[in-house]
XYZ file of N, CA and C in Angstrom:
324
model
N 31.831 9.539 -27.409
C 30.432 10.571 -27.367
C 30.582 11.522 -26.065
N 30.549 12.711 -26.420
C 30.660 13.821 -25.208
C 29.324 14.093 -24.644
N 29.221 13.975 -23.507
C 28.109 14.562 -22.742
C 28.003 16.016 -22.882
N 27.007 16.783 -22.926
C 26.718 18.114 -22.990
C 26.638 18.417 -21.348
N 27.244 19.484 -20.809
C 27.455 20.126 -19.697
C 26.644 21.592 -19.697
N 25.991 21.809 -21.021
C 25.277 23.118 -20.975
C 24.303 23.042 -20.343
N 23.810 23.975 -19.255
C 22.680 24.006 -18.594
C 21.554 24.812 -19.524
N 21.852 25.398 -20.584
C 21.014 26.058 -21.548
C 19.921 25.118 -21.951
N 20.155 23.849 -22.237
C 19.090 22.774 -22.629
C 18.029 22.801 -21.698
N 18.592 22.822 -20.502
C 17.461 22.450 -19.357
C 16.545 23.876 -19.139
N 17.296 25.073 -19.366
C 16.430 26.238 -19.063
C 15.423 26.490 -20.179
N 15.842 26.078 -21.367
C 15.027 26.175 -22.656
C 13.895 25.186 -22.505
N 13.947 24.115 -21.864
C 12.876 23.297 -21.780
C 11.850 23.782 -20.691
N 12.256 24.532 -19.704
C 11.384 24.946 -18.675
C 10.707 26.463 -19.157
N 11.567 27.032 -20.187
C 10.927 28.291 -20.563
C 9.905 28.168 -21.614
N 9.788 26.836 -22.270
C 8.719 26.716 -23.249
C 7.456 27.237 -22.824
N 6.616 27.685 -23.554
C 5.241 28.173 -23.365
C 4.253 27.284 -23.978
N 3.316 26.930 -23.026
C 2.428 25.914 -23.255
C 1.122 26.611 -23.459
N 0.842 26.686 -24.713
C -0.460 27.350 -25.139
C -1.909 26.262 -24.891
N -2.944 26.555 -24.242
C -3.747 25.746 -23.973
C -5.256 26.329 -24.559
N -5.976 25.455 -24.948
C -7.367 25.963 -25.452
C -8.226 25.960 -24.215
N -9.043 26.720 -23.884
C -9.789 26.625 -22.565
C -11.184 26.621 -23.177
N -12.095 25.668 -22.466
C -13.484 25.657 -23.007
C -14.414 26.807 -22.968
N -14.834 27.275 -23.930
C -15.873 28.486 -24.317
C -17.055 28.185 -23.607
N -17.396 28.842 -22.497
C -18.663 28.656 -21.751
C -19.731 29.162 -22.691
N -19.922 30.077 -23.298
C -20.722 30.786 -24.161
C -21.111 29.974 -25.246
N -20.215 28.888 -25.900
C -20.772 27.958 -26.977
C -20.897 26.668 -26.256
N -21.089 26.671 -25.019
C -21.606 25.348 -24.432
C -20.586 24.288 -24.272
N -19.258 24.470 -24.508
C -18.238 23.735 -24.422
C -18.027 23.135 -22.782
N -17.629 21.898 -22.654
C -17.286 21.508 -21.389
C -16.146 20.630 -21.662
N -15.240 20.497 -20.389
C -14.148 19.441 -20.381
C -14.701 18.265 -19.783
N -14.101 17.047 -20.420
C -14.699 15.610 -20.318
C -13.490 14.682 -20.181
N -13.548 13.766 -19.514
C -12.577 12.687 -19.695
C -13.253 11.155 -20.276
N -12.221 11.017 -21.143
C -12.952 9.572 -21.816
C -12.974 8.457 -21.101
N -14.108 7.555 -20.982
C -14.275 6.572 -20.090
C -13.950 5.303 -20.778
N -14.713 5.142 -21.925
C -14.676 3.826 -22.681
C -14.609 4.243 -24.129
N -13.938 3.426 -24.909
C -14.109 3.422 -26.373
C -15.281 2.561 -26.796
N -16.519 3.173 -27.234
C -17.243 2.285 -27.715
C -17.397 1.675 -29.074
N -16.430 2.234 -30.072
C -16.340 1.871 -31.309
C -17.288 2.508 -32.385
N -16.939 2.448 -33.644
C -17.625 3.388 -34.633
C -17.577 4.850 -34.287
N -16.397 5.267 -33.611
C -16.233 6.711 -33.725
C -16.958 7.157 -32.248
N -17.245 6.514 -31.527
C -18.031 6.930 -30.262
C -17.190 6.415 -29.051
N -17.447 7.479 -28.126
C -16.870 7.046 -26.902
C -17.866 7.548 -25.531
N -17.426 7.079 -24.560
C -18.202 7.297 -23.319
C -17.339 8.573 -22.482
N -18.204 9.733 -22.465
C -17.482 10.695 -21.642
C -18.202 11.107 -20.289
N -17.113 11.322 -19.517
C -17.601 11.694 -18.140
C -17.382 13.280 -18.340
N -18.557 14.138 -18.028
C -18.299 15.505 -18.388
C -18.116 16.119 -17.134
N -17.533 17.503 -17.042
C -17.313 18.142 -15.733
C -18.629 18.606 -15.210
N -19.534 18.803 -15.877
C -20.654 19.203 -15.545
C -21.586 18.174 -14.708
N -21.112 17.007 -14.716
C -21.624 15.887 -13.878
C -22.243 14.854 -14.787
N -22.500 15.058 -16.276
C -23.358 14.287 -16.878
C -22.332 13.232 -17.728
N -22.849 12.104 -17.771
C -22.368 11.189 -18.612
C -22.605 10.905 -19.892
N -21.995 11.343 -21.007
C -22.572 11.472 -22.240
C -21.811 10.375 -23.269
N -22.660 10.187 -24.502
C -21.966 9.469 -25.587
C -21.524 10.438 -26.350
N -20.098 10.538 -26.668
C -19.394 11.504 -27.586
C -19.130 10.964 -28.859
N -19.100 11.772 -29.898
C -18.778 11.270 -31.365
C -17.873 12.100 -31.716
N -16.858 11.380 -32.096
C -15.556 12.009 -32.966
C -15.866 12.038 -34.278
N -15.848 13.384 -34.627
C -16.194 13.831 -36.144
C -14.977 13.453 -36.869
N -15.428 13.333 -38.095
C -14.379 12.972 -39.280
C -13.190 13.507 -39.384
N -13.300 14.775 -38.903
C -12.068 15.932 -39.125
C -10.834 15.632 -38.120
N -11.396 15.009 -36.975
C -10.501 14.496 -35.815
C -10.210 13.115 -36.052
N -10.942 12.112 -36.856
C -10.974 10.751 -36.626
C -9.495 10.184 -36.998
N -8.669 10.776 -38.331
C -7.412 10.431 -38.760
C -6.296 11.047 -38.073
N -6.648 12.429 -37.721
C -5.507 13.147 -37.163
C -5.173 13.135 -35.838
N -6.151 12.846 -34.851
C -6.043 12.752 -33.405
C -6.456 11.474 -33.107
N -5.568 10.714 -32.372
C -6.043 9.598 -31.787
C -6.336 9.811 -30.294
N -7.650 9.249 -30.181
C -8.321 9.482 -28.637
C -8.185 8.140 -28.004
N -7.681 8.122 -26.634
C -7.703 7.017 -26.073
C -8.544 6.942 -24.635
N -8.413 6.072 -23.849
C -9.267 6.231 -22.504
C -8.431 6.697 -21.806
N -9.073 7.505 -20.884
C -8.583 8.713 -19.718
C -7.872 9.860 -20.455
N -8.467 10.287 -21.706
C -7.840 11.479 -22.148
C -8.874 12.607 -21.865
N -8.238 13.901 -21.963
C -8.886 14.754 -21.523
C -9.440 15.618 -22.616
N -10.718 15.807 -22.902
C -11.025 16.468 -24.167
C -12.086 17.587 -23.776
N -12.384 18.298 -24.898
C -13.451 19.288 -24.927
C -14.615 18.880 -25.871
N -15.993 18.819 -25.015
C -17.046 18.143 -25.548
C -18.014 19.316 -25.597
N -18.841 19.393 -26.966
C -19.928 20.225 -27.195
C -21.447 19.400 -27.039
N -21.950 19.438 -25.956
C -23.449 18.828 -25.721
C -24.311 19.089 -26.943
N -25.022 18.233 -27.368
C -26.100 18.561 -28.446
C -27.254 19.384 -27.780
N -27.953 20.270 -28.545
C -28.859 21.098 -28.349
C -30.101 20.320 -27.992
N -30.417 19.167 -28.898
C -31.792 18.622 -29.056
C -31.667 17.294 -28.083
N -30.415 16.682 -27.577
C -30.484 15.632 -26.956
C -28.979 15.702 -25.868
N -29.264 16.075 -24.825
C -28.246 16.423 -23.696
C -27.341 14.923 -23.322
N -27.751 13.864 -23.702
C -27.011 12.849 -23.536
C -25.868 12.517 -24.402
N -25.785 13.379 -25.516
C -24.914 12.998 -26.368
C -24.036 14.413 -26.926
N -22.960 14.325 -27.284
C -21.956 15.318 -27.294
C -20.757 15.070 -28.657
N -20.248 16.231 -29.217
C -19.382 16.175 -30.084
C -17.863 16.500 -29.556
N -17.005 15.601 -29.805
C -15.569 15.997 -29.356
C -14.975 16.801 -30.241
N -14.512 17.921 -29.635
C -13.757 18.867 -30.597
C -12.473 19.125 -30.454
N -11.850 18.727 -29.251
C -10.405 19.111 -28.959
C -9.837 17.924 -27.958
N -8.712 17.368 -28.275
C -7.917 16.461 -27.142
C -7.018 17.213 -26.687
N -6.677 17.171 -25.479
C -5.279 17.827 -24.678
C -4.237 16.981 -24.734
N -3.080 17.571 -24.800
C -1.749 16.786 -24.669
C -1.353 16.809 -23.108
N -0.146 15.853 -22.719
C 0.099 15.830 -21.340
C 0.390 16.977 -20.800
N 1.347 17.976 -21.524
C 1.558 19.331 -20.794
C 0.414 20.238 -20.610
N -0.476 20.058 -21.559
C -1.772 20.903 -21.407
C -2.516 20.414 -20.235
N -2.754 19.066 -20.056
C -3.326 18.687 -18.956
C -2.699 19.023 -17.613
N -1.445 19.017 -17.622
C -0.863 19.392 -16.313
C -0.947 21.032 -16.191
N -1.112 21.733 -17.052
C -1.177 23.280 -17.067
C -2.880 23.134 -16.277
N -3.571 22.736 -16.923
C -5.112 22.753 -16.561
C -5.166 22.245 -15.073
N -4.485 21.261 -14.705
C -4.729 20.767 -13.305
C -3.884 21.923 -12.295
N -2.784 22.607 -12.790
C -2.167 23.484 -11.992
C -3.061 24.743 -11.792
N -3.774 25.033 -12.872
C -4.821 26.313 -12.835
C -6.180 25.933 -12.255
N -6.554 24.796 -11.964
C -7.855 24.485 -11.345
C -8.845 24.254 -12.132
N -8.672 24.041 -13.410
C -9.687 23.705 -14.477
C -10.250 22.265 -14.169
N -9.218 21.336 -13.758
C -9.729 20.175 -13.565
C -9.959 19.749 -12.284
N -11.010 19.430 -11.691
C -11.307 19.358 -10.370
C -10.646 18.037 -9.692
N -10.965 16.860 -10.266
C -10.735 15.684 -9.777
C -10.722 14.566 -10.960
N -9.647 13.864 -11.133
C -9.723 12.900 -12.179
C -10.152 11.563 -11.569
């Protein structure tokens, strides 16, 4: 087996564009860190606005996206009950790195 000495592979990896969905403040979306898995599609979220909420994983995300502890997600707090929220997006590792570099994540 011959090892590749072509540097194009490395350059292509660096030039990949990471597309990141930013929380929309006008729609009330906030970044959150998953603290605990509570069961029955519920998670405990530590939101960036300083509130600890119980998050609900909707059925549209339940089978497609696996959410674990310490994942970064976008949550939408409920209008009528501020201690609860819906999880609408989960970030991948490269997206989390981009958020940290750009200053969206203050401290984990």
